[in-house]
Short mmCIF file of C-alpha atoms in Angstrom, two decimals:
data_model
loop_
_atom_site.label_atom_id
_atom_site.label_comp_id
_atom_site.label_asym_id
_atom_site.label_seq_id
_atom_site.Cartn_x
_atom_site.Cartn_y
_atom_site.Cartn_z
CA UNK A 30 -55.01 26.08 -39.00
CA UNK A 31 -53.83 22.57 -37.67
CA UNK A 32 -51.71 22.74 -34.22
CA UNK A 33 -50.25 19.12 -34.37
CA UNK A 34 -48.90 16.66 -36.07
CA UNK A 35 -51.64 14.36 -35.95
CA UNK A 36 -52.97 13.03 -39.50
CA UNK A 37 -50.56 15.60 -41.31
CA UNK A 38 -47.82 14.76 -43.76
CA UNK A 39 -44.66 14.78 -43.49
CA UNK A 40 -41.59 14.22 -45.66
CA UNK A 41 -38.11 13.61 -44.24
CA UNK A 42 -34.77 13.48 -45.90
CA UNK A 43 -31.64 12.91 -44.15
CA UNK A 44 -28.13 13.86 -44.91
CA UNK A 45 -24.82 12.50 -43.48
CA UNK A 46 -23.62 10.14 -41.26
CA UNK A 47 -24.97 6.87 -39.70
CA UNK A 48 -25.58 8.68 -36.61
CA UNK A 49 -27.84 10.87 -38.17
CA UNK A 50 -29.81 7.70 -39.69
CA UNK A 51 -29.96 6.42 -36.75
CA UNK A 52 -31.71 9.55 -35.18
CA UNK A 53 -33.86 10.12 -38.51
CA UNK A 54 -35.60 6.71 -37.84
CA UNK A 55 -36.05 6.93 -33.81
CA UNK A 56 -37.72 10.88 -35.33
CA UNK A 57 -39.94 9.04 -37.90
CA UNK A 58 -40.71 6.10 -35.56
CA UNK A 59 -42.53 8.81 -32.86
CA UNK A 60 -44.09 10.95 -35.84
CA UNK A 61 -45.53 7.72 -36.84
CA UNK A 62 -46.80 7.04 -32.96
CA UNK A 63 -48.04 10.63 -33.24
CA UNK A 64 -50.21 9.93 -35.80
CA UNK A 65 -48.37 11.45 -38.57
CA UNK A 66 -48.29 10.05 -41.72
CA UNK A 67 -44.18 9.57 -43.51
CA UNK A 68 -44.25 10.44 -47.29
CA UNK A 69 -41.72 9.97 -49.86
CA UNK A 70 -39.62 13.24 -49.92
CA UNK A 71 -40.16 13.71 -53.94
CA UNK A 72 -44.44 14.44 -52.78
CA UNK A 73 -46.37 17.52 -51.68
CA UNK A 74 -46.24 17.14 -47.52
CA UNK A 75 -47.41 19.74 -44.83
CA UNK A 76 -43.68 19.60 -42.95
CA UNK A 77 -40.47 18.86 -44.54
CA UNK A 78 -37.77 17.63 -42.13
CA UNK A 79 -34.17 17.99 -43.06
CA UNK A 80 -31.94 16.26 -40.89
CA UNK A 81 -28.73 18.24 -41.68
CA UNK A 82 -25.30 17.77 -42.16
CA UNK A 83 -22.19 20.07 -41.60
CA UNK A 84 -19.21 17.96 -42.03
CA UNK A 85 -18.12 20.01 -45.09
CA UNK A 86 -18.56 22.91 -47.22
CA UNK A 87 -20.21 20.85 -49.34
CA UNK A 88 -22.15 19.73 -46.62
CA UNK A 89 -23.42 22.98 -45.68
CA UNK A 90 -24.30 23.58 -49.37
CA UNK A 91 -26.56 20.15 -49.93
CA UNK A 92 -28.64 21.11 -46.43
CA UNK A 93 -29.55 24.60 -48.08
CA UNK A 94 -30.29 23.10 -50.96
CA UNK A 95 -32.56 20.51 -49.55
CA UNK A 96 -34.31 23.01 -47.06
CA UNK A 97 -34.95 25.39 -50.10
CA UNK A 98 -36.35 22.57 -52.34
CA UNK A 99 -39.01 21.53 -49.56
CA UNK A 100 -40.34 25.09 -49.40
CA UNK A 101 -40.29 24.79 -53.30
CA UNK A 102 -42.20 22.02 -53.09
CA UNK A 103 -44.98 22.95 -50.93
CA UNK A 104 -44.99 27.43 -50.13
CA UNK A 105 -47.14 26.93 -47.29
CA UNK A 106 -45.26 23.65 -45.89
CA UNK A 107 -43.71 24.17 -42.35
CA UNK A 108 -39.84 23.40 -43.64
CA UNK A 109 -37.56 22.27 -40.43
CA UNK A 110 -33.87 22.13 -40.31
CA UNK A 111 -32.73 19.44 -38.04
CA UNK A 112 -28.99 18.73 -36.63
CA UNK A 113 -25.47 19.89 -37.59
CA UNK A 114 -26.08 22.93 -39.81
CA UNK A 115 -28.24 24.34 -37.12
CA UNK A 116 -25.59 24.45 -34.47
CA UNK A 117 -22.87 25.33 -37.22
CA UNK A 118 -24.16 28.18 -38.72
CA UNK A 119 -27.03 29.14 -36.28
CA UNK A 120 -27.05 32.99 -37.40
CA UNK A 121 -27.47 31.73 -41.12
CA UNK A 122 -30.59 29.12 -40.32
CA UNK A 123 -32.24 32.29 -38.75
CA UNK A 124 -31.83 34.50 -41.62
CA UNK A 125 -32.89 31.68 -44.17
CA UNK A 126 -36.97 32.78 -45.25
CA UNK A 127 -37.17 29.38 -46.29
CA UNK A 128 -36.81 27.87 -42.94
CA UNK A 129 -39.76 27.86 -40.76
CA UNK A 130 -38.09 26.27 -36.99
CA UNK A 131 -34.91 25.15 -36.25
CA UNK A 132 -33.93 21.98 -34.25
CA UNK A 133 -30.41 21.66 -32.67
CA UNK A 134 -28.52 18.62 -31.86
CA UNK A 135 -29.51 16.55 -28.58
CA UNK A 136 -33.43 17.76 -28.92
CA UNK A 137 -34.27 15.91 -32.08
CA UNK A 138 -35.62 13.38 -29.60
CA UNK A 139 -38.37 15.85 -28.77
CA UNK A 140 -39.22 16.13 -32.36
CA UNK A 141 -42.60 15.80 -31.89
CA UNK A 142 -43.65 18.21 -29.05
CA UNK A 143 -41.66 20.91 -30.53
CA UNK A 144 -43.55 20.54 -33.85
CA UNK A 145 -46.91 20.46 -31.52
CA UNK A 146 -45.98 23.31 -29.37
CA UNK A 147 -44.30 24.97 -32.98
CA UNK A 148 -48.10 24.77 -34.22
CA UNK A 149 -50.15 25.18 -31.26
CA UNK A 150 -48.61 28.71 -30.89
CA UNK A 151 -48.90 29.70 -35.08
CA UNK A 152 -52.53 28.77 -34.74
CA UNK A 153 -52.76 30.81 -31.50
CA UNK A 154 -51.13 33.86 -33.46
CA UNK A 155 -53.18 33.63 -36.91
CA UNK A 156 -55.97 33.00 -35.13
CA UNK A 157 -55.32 36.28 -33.14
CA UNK A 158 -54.89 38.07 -36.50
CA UNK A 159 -51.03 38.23 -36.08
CA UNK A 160 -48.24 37.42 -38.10
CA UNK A 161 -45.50 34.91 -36.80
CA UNK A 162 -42.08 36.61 -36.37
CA UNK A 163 -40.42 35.07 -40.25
CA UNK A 164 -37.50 34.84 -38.07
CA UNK A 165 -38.50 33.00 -35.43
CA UNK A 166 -37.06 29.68 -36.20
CA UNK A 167 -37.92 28.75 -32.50
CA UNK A 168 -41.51 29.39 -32.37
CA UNK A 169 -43.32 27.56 -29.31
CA UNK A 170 -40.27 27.19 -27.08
CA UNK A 171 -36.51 26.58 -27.35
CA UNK A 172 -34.84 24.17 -29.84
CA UNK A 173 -31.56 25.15 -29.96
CA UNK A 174 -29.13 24.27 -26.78
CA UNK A 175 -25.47 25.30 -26.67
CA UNK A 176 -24.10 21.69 -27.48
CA UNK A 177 -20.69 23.16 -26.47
CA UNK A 178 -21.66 22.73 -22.69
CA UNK A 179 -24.00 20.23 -22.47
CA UNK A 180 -22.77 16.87 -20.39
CA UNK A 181 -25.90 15.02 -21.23
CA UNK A 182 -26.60 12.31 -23.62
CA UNK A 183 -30.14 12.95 -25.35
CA UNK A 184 -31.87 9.37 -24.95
CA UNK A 185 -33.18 8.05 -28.56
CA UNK A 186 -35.20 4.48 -28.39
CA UNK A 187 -35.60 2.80 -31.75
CA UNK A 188 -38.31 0.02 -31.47
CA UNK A 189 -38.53 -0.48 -35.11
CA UNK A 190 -35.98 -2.08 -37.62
CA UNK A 191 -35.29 -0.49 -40.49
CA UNK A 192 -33.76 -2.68 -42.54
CA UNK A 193 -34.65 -6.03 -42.78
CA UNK A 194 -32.06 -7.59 -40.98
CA UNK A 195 -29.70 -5.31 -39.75
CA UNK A 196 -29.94 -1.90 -37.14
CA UNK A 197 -27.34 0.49 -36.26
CA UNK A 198 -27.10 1.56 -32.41
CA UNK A 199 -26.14 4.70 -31.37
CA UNK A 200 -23.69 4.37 -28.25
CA UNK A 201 -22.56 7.77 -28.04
CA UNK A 202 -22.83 11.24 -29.52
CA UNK A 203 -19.74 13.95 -29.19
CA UNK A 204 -16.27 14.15 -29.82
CA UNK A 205 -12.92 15.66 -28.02
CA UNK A 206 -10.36 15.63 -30.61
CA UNK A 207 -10.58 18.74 -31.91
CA UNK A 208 -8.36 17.51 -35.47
CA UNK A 209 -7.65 20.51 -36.88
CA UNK A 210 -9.97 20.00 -40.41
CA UNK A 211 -13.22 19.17 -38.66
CA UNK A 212 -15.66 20.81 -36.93
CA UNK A 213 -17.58 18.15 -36.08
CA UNK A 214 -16.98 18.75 -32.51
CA UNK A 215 -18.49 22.06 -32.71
CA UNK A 216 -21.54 20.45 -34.24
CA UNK A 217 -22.21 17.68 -31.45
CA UNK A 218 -20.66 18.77 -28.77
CA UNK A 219 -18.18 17.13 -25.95
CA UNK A 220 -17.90 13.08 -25.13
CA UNK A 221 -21.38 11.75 -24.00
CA UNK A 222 -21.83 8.12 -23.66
CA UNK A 223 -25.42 6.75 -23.70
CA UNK A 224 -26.95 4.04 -20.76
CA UNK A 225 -25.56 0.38 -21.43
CA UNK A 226 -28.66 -1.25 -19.75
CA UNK A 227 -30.74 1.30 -22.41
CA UNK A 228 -28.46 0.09 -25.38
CA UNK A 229 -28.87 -3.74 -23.72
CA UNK A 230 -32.65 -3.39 -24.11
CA UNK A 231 -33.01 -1.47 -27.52
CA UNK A 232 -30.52 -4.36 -28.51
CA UNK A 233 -33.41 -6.99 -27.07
CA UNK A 234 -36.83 -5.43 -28.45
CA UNK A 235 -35.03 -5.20 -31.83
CA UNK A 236 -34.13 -8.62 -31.94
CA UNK A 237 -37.89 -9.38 -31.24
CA UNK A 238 -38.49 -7.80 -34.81
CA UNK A 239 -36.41 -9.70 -36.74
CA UNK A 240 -32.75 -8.13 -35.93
CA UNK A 241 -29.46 -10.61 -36.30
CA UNK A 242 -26.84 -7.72 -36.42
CA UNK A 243 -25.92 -5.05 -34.71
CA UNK A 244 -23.46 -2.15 -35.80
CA UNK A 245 -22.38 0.35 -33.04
CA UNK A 246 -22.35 3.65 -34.04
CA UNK A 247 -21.50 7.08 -32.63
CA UNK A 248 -19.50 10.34 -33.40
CA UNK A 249 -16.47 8.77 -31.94
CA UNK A 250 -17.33 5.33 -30.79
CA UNK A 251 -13.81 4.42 -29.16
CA UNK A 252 -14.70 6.89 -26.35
CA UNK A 253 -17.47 5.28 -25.22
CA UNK A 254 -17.44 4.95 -21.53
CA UNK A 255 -14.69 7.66 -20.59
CA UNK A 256 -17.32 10.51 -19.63
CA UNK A 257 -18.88 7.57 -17.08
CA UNK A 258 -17.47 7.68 -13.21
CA UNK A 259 -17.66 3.98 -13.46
CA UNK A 260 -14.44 2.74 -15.86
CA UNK A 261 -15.08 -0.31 -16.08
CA UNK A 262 -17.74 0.30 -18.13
CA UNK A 263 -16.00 1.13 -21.74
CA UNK A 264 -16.55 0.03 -25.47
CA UNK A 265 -15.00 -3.60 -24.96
CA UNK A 266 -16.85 -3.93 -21.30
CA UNK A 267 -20.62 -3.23 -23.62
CA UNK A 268 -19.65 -5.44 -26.93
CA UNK A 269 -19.48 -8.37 -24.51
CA UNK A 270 -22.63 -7.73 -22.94
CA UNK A 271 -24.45 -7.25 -26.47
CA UNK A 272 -22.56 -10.69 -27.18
CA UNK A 273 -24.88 -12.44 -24.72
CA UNK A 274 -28.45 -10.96 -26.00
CA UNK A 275 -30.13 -14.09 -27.62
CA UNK A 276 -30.67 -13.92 -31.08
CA UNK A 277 -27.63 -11.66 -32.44
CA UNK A 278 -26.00 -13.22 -34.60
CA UNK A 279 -23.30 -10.60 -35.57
CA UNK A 280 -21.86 -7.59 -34.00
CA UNK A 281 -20.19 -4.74 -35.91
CA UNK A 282 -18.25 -1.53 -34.61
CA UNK A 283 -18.00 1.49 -36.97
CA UNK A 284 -15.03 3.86 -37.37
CA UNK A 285 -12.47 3.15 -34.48
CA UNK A 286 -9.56 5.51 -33.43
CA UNK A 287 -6.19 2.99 -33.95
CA UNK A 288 -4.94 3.77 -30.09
CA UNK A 289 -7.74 1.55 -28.97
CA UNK A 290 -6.15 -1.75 -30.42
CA UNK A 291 -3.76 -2.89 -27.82
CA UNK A 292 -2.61 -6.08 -26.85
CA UNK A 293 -5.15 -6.11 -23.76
CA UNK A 294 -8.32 -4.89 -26.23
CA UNK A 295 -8.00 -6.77 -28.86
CA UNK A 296 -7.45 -10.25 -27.25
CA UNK A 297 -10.48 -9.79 -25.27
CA UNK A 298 -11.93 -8.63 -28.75
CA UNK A 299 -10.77 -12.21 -30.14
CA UNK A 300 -13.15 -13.69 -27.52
CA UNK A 301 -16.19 -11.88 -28.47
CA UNK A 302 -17.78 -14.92 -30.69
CA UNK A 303 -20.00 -12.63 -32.45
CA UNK A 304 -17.96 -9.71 -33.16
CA UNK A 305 -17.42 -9.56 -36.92
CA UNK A 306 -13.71 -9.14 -38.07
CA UNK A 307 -14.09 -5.98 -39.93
CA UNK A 308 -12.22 -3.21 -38.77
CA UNK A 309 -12.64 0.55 -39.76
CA UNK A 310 -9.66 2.06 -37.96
CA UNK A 311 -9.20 6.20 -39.08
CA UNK A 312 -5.92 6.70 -40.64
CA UNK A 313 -6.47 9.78 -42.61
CA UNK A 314 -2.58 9.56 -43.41
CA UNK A 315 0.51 7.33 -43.26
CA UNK A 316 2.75 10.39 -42.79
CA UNK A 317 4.02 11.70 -39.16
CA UNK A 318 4.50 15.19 -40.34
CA UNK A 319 1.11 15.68 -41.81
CA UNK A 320 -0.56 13.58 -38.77
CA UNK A 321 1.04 15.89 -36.77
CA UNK A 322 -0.46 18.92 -38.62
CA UNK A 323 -3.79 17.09 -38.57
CA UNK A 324 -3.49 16.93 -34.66
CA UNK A 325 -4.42 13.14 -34.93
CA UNK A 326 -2.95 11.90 -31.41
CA UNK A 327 -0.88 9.03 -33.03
CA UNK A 328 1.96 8.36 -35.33
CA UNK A 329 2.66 5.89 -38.28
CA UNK A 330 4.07 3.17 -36.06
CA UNK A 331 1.63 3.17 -34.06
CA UNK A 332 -1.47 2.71 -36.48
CA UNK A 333 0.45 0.08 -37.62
CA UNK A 334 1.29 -1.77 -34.28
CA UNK A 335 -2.75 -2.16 -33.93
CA UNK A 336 -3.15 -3.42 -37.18
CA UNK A 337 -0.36 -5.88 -36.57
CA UNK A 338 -1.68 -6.96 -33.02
CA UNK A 339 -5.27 -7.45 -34.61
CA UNK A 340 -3.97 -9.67 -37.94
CA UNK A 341 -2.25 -11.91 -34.27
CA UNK A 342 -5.88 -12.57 -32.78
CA UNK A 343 -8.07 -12.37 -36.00
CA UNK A 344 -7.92 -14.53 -39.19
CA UNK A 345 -7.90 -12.23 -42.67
CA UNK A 346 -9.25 -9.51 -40.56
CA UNK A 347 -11.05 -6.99 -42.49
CA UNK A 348 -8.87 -3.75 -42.14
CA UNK A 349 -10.56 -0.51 -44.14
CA UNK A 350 -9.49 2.83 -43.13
CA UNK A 351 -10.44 6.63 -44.50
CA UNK A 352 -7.42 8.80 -45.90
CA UNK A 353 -7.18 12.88 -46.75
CA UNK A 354 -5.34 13.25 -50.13
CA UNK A 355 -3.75 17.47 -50.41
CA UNK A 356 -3.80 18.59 -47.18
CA UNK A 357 -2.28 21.93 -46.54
CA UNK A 358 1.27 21.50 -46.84
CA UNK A 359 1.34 18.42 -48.63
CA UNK A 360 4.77 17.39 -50.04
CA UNK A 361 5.16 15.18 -53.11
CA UNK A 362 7.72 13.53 -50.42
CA UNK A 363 4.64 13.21 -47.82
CA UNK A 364 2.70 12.14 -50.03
CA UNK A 365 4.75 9.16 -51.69
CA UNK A 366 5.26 8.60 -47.59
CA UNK A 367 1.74 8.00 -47.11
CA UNK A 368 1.25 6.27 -50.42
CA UNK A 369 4.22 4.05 -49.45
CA UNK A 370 2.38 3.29 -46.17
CA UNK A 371 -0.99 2.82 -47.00
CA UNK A 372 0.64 -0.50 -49.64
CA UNK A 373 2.29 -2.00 -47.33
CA UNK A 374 -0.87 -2.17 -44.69
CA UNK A 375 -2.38 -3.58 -47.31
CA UNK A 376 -6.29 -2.79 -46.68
CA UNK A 377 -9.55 -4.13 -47.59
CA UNK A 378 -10.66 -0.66 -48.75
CA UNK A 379 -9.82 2.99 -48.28
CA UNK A 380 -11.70 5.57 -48.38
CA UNK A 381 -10.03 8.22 -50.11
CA UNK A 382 -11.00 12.23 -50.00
CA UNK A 383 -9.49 14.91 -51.28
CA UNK A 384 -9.08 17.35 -48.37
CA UNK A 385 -11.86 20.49 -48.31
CA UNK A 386 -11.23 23.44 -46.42
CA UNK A 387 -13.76 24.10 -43.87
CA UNK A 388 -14.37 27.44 -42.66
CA UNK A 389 -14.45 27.42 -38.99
CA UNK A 390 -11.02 24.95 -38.26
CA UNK A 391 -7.83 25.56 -38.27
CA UNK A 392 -6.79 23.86 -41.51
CA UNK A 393 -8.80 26.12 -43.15
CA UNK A 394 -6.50 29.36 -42.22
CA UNK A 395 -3.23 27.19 -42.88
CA UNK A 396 -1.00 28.07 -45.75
CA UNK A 397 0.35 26.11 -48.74
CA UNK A 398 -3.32 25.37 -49.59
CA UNK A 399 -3.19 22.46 -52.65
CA UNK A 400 -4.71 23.08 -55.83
CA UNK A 401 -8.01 21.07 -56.96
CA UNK A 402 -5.81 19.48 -59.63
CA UNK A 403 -2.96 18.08 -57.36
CA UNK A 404 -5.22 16.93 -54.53
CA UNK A 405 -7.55 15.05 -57.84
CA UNK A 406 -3.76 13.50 -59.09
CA UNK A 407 -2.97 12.00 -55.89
CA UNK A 408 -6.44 10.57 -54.93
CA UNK A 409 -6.42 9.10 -58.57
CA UNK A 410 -3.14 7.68 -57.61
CA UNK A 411 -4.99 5.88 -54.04
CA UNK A 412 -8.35 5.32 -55.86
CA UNK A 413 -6.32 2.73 -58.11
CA UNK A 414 -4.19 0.87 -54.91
CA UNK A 415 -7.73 0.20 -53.50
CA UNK A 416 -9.05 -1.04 -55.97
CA UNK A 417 -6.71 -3.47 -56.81
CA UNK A 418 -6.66 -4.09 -52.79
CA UNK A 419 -9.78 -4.75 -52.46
CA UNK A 420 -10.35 -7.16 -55.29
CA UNK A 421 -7.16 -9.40 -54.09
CA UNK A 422 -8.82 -9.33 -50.40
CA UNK A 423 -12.10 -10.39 -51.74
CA UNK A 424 -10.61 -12.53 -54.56
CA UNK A 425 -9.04 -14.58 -51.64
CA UNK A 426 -12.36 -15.54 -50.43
CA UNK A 427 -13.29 -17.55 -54.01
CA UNK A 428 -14.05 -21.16 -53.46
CA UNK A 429 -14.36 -21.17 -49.21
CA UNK A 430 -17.31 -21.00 -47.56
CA UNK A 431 -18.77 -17.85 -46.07
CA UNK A 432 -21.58 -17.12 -43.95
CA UNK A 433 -23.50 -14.71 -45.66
CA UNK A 434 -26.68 -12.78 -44.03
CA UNK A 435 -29.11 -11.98 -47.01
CA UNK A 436 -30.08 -8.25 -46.83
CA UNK A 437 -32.18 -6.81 -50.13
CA UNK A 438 -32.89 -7.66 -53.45
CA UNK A 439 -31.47 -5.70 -56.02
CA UNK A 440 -31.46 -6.21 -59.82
CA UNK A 441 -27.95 -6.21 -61.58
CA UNK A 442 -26.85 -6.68 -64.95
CA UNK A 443 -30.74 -7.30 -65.99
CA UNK A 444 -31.73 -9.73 -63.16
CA UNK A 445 -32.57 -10.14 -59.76
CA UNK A 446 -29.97 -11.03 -57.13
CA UNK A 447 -30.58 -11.43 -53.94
CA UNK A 448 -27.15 -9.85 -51.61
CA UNK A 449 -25.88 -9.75 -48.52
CA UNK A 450 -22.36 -9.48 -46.69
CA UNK A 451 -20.51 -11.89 -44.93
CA UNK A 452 -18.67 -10.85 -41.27
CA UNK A 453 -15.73 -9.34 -43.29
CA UNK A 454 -18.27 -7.31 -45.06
CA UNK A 455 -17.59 -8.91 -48.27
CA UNK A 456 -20.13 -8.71 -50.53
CA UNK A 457 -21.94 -11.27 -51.73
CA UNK A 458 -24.82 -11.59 -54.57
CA UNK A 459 -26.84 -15.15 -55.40
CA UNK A 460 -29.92 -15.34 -58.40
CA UNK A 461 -32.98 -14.50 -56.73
CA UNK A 462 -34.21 -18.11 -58.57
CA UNK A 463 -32.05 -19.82 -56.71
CA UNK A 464 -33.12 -23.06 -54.38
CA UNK A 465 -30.18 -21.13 -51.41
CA UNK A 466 -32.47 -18.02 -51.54
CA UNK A 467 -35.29 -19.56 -49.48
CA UNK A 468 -33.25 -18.49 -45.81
CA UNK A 469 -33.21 -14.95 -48.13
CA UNK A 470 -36.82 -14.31 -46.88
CA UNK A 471 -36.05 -14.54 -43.10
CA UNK A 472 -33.19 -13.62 -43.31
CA UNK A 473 -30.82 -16.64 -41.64
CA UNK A 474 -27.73 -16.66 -42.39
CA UNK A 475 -26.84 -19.85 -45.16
CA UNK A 476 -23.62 -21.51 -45.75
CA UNK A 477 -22.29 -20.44 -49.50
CA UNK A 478 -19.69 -20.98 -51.29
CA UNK A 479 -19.01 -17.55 -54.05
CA UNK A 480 -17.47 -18.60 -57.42
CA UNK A 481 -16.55 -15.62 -58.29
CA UNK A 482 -16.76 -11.53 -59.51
CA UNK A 483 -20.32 -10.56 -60.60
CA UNK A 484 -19.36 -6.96 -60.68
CA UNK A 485 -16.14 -4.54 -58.95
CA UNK A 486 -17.53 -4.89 -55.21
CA UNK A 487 -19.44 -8.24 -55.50
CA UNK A 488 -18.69 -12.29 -55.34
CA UNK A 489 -20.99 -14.36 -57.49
CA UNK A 490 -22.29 -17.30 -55.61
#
């Protein structure tokens, strides 16, 4: 019976959000310093790790699935649910035979010495001639924390870049805004902002490997800094710090809450030379009413008033933004409201879903419920304004230069492209042949100038 992880197999999959990749590749990046050797999910491995997500029903359903597929894979594999589902529905991880230990939220970071201690203790047992509790999802010590009243930000190091020219950064886990469809909160607890200095220094060993962008990412990214005693220290305050790191090229920011655009923010913002223009700012809807229902802490007028002040300090910003289609209550009237709304922004891209009940919030017990066929006609209805958005926005781009950073190679329509994005996150997509695809291999960015569509999301160069 082998008690660690040494030499042993393992196969992870991970679910979700950016965060979680982000936390998948610090947990494969100390299996591999452990000795452990990553496999491609789809072969036989001794542990499966699922890195769960929770965000939906849907959600829930895909993490069950996956956990019951590794144990279907290998019967005598050690299967291990990671993350959101485990905090979520702990009762129902602990009645699951196909799960073997459970890992909450803000311990994946021990990932290693809970696997050790996990099989250090079933060796102990078997080799004692007894039988490990099939329940006992926490064999070898405690995994699960109540990440409702934790204050502490679990420190994750990534020293390796996983993609060939780009990392995302976890800033900060935990959310406050308790909208009443998610439970997100629930899953990763309260506001906790991670170390600048420790984000500075990731940041500079990552650049040593070949990194030229950053994109900050978190649970709720515009809170950064408002758990810390020291205020100055906040989300603008740590992009211009990153901006003076030698060797970054680009910075990014994921999914922003609108209130943080004011006049103040954003012209610093303007100042940040290395701060892409892209933009994802949350709307979720262009109606007061149903905002109000969603307990989103802004209105209309106000999303709008940020968008406004950043189109003052940024050229063609890129503006994307996610929107709930059929939320309880939803009036043809709100609707066409939000519709109305979301044309007259006029975005780069939405994301548009249709809204899923999620046991556990409030939304979820909230009456005047949509049906699945009225929540499908009106995201039809926003599926078709983005698309036509978004090709005007990049179609405006046709025939100007554009500095694109070359990412991955990637075969479409029969041959080989080499792509990348430019700071607006347009896509971009050059013949792999090509005399411009010589930077491709270092990945500098190269001066370009895209003729045109090669396909519905990318500019032919």
């Amino acid at each position: 019976m082998l008690n660690n992880v040494n030499n042993l197999k393992i196969a992870l999959h991970n679910l979700g959000c950016k965060v979680n990749g982000y936390e998948m590749d610090v947990m494969a990046q100390r299996l591999r310093e452990a000795g452990a050797v990553i496999v491609p999910f789809s072969e036989q491995a001794d542990i499966y790790i699922i890195n769960t997500c929770t965000v939906t029903n849907i959600a829930d359903r895909k993490s069950r699935q996956m956990l019951h597929k590794s144990k279907k894979n290998n019967p005598d594999s050690v299967v291990v649910a990671v993350g959101c589902y485990v905090e979520t529905d702990t009762e129902g991880v602990k009645k699951d035979e196909c799960i073997d230990l459970a890992i909450g939220n803000n311990k994946k970071a021990e990932i290693v010495d809970i696997l050790n201690k996990y099989l250090e203790t079933r060796a102990a047992r078997c080799g004692a001639g007894e039988q490990a509790a099939a329940d006992d999802k926490t064999l070898g010590g405690t995994s699960i924390i109540d990440i409702n009243s934790t204050h502490e930000y679990e420190s994750m190091f990534l020293s390796e870049l996983p993609e060939h020219t780009r990392a995302y950064i976890k800033i900060q886990d935990g959310c406050n805004q308790f909208c009443s469809y998610c439970v997100i909160p629930y899953a990763r607890g309260r506001v906790r902002s991670r170390d600048q200095q420790e984000i500075i220094n990731e940041i500079k060993g990552l650049v040593q490997k070949g990194c030229k962008e950053v994109v900050l990412t978190g649970i709720h990214v515009s809170s950064y800094g408002s758990d810390f005693e020291n205020k100055d220290v906040n989300l603008i305050s740590l992009i211009e710090h990153i901006n003076e790191i030698a060797g970054i090229r680009r910075i990014r920011l994921s999914s922003l809450e609108p209130r943080i655009m004011t006049e103040d923010n954003v012209k610093r913002l303007s100042m940040v030379d290395k701060l892409c223009p892209h933009f994802h700012l949350s709307l979720q809807s262009g109606c007061d009413s149903v905002l109000k229902r969603m307990n989103r802490h802004y209105t209309a007028e106000e999303f709008r008033q940020g968008v406004e002040i950043l189109r003052k300090y940024f050229d063609r910003p890129a503006i994307t933004t996610d929107v709930i289609v059929g939320f309880p209550g939803e009036t043809e009237e709100e609707f066409d409201e939000c519709r109305k709304f979301v044309e007259d922004i006029d975005f780069y891209e939405m994301h548009v879903f249709k809204y899923s009940p999620r046991k556990g919030t409030v939304a979820a017990g909230m009456k005047d419920q949509l049906t699945d066929r009225e929540k499908s006609a009106r995201s039809d209805v926003l599926l078709h304004l983005t698309k036509t958005q978004a090709e005007n926005y990049r179609n405006s781009f046709i025939g100007e230069k554009l500095e694109i950073l070359w990412e991955d190679e990637e075969e479409i329509k029969g041959r080989k492209y080499m792509t990348g994005h430019s700071d607006r996150y347009v896509k971009v997509a050059i013949p792999s042949d090509s005399p411009l695809c010589i930077p491709c291999v270092t990945g500098e960015i190269t001066s370009v100038v895209p003729t045109g569509f090669l396909n519905s999301d990318t500019l032919l160069i």
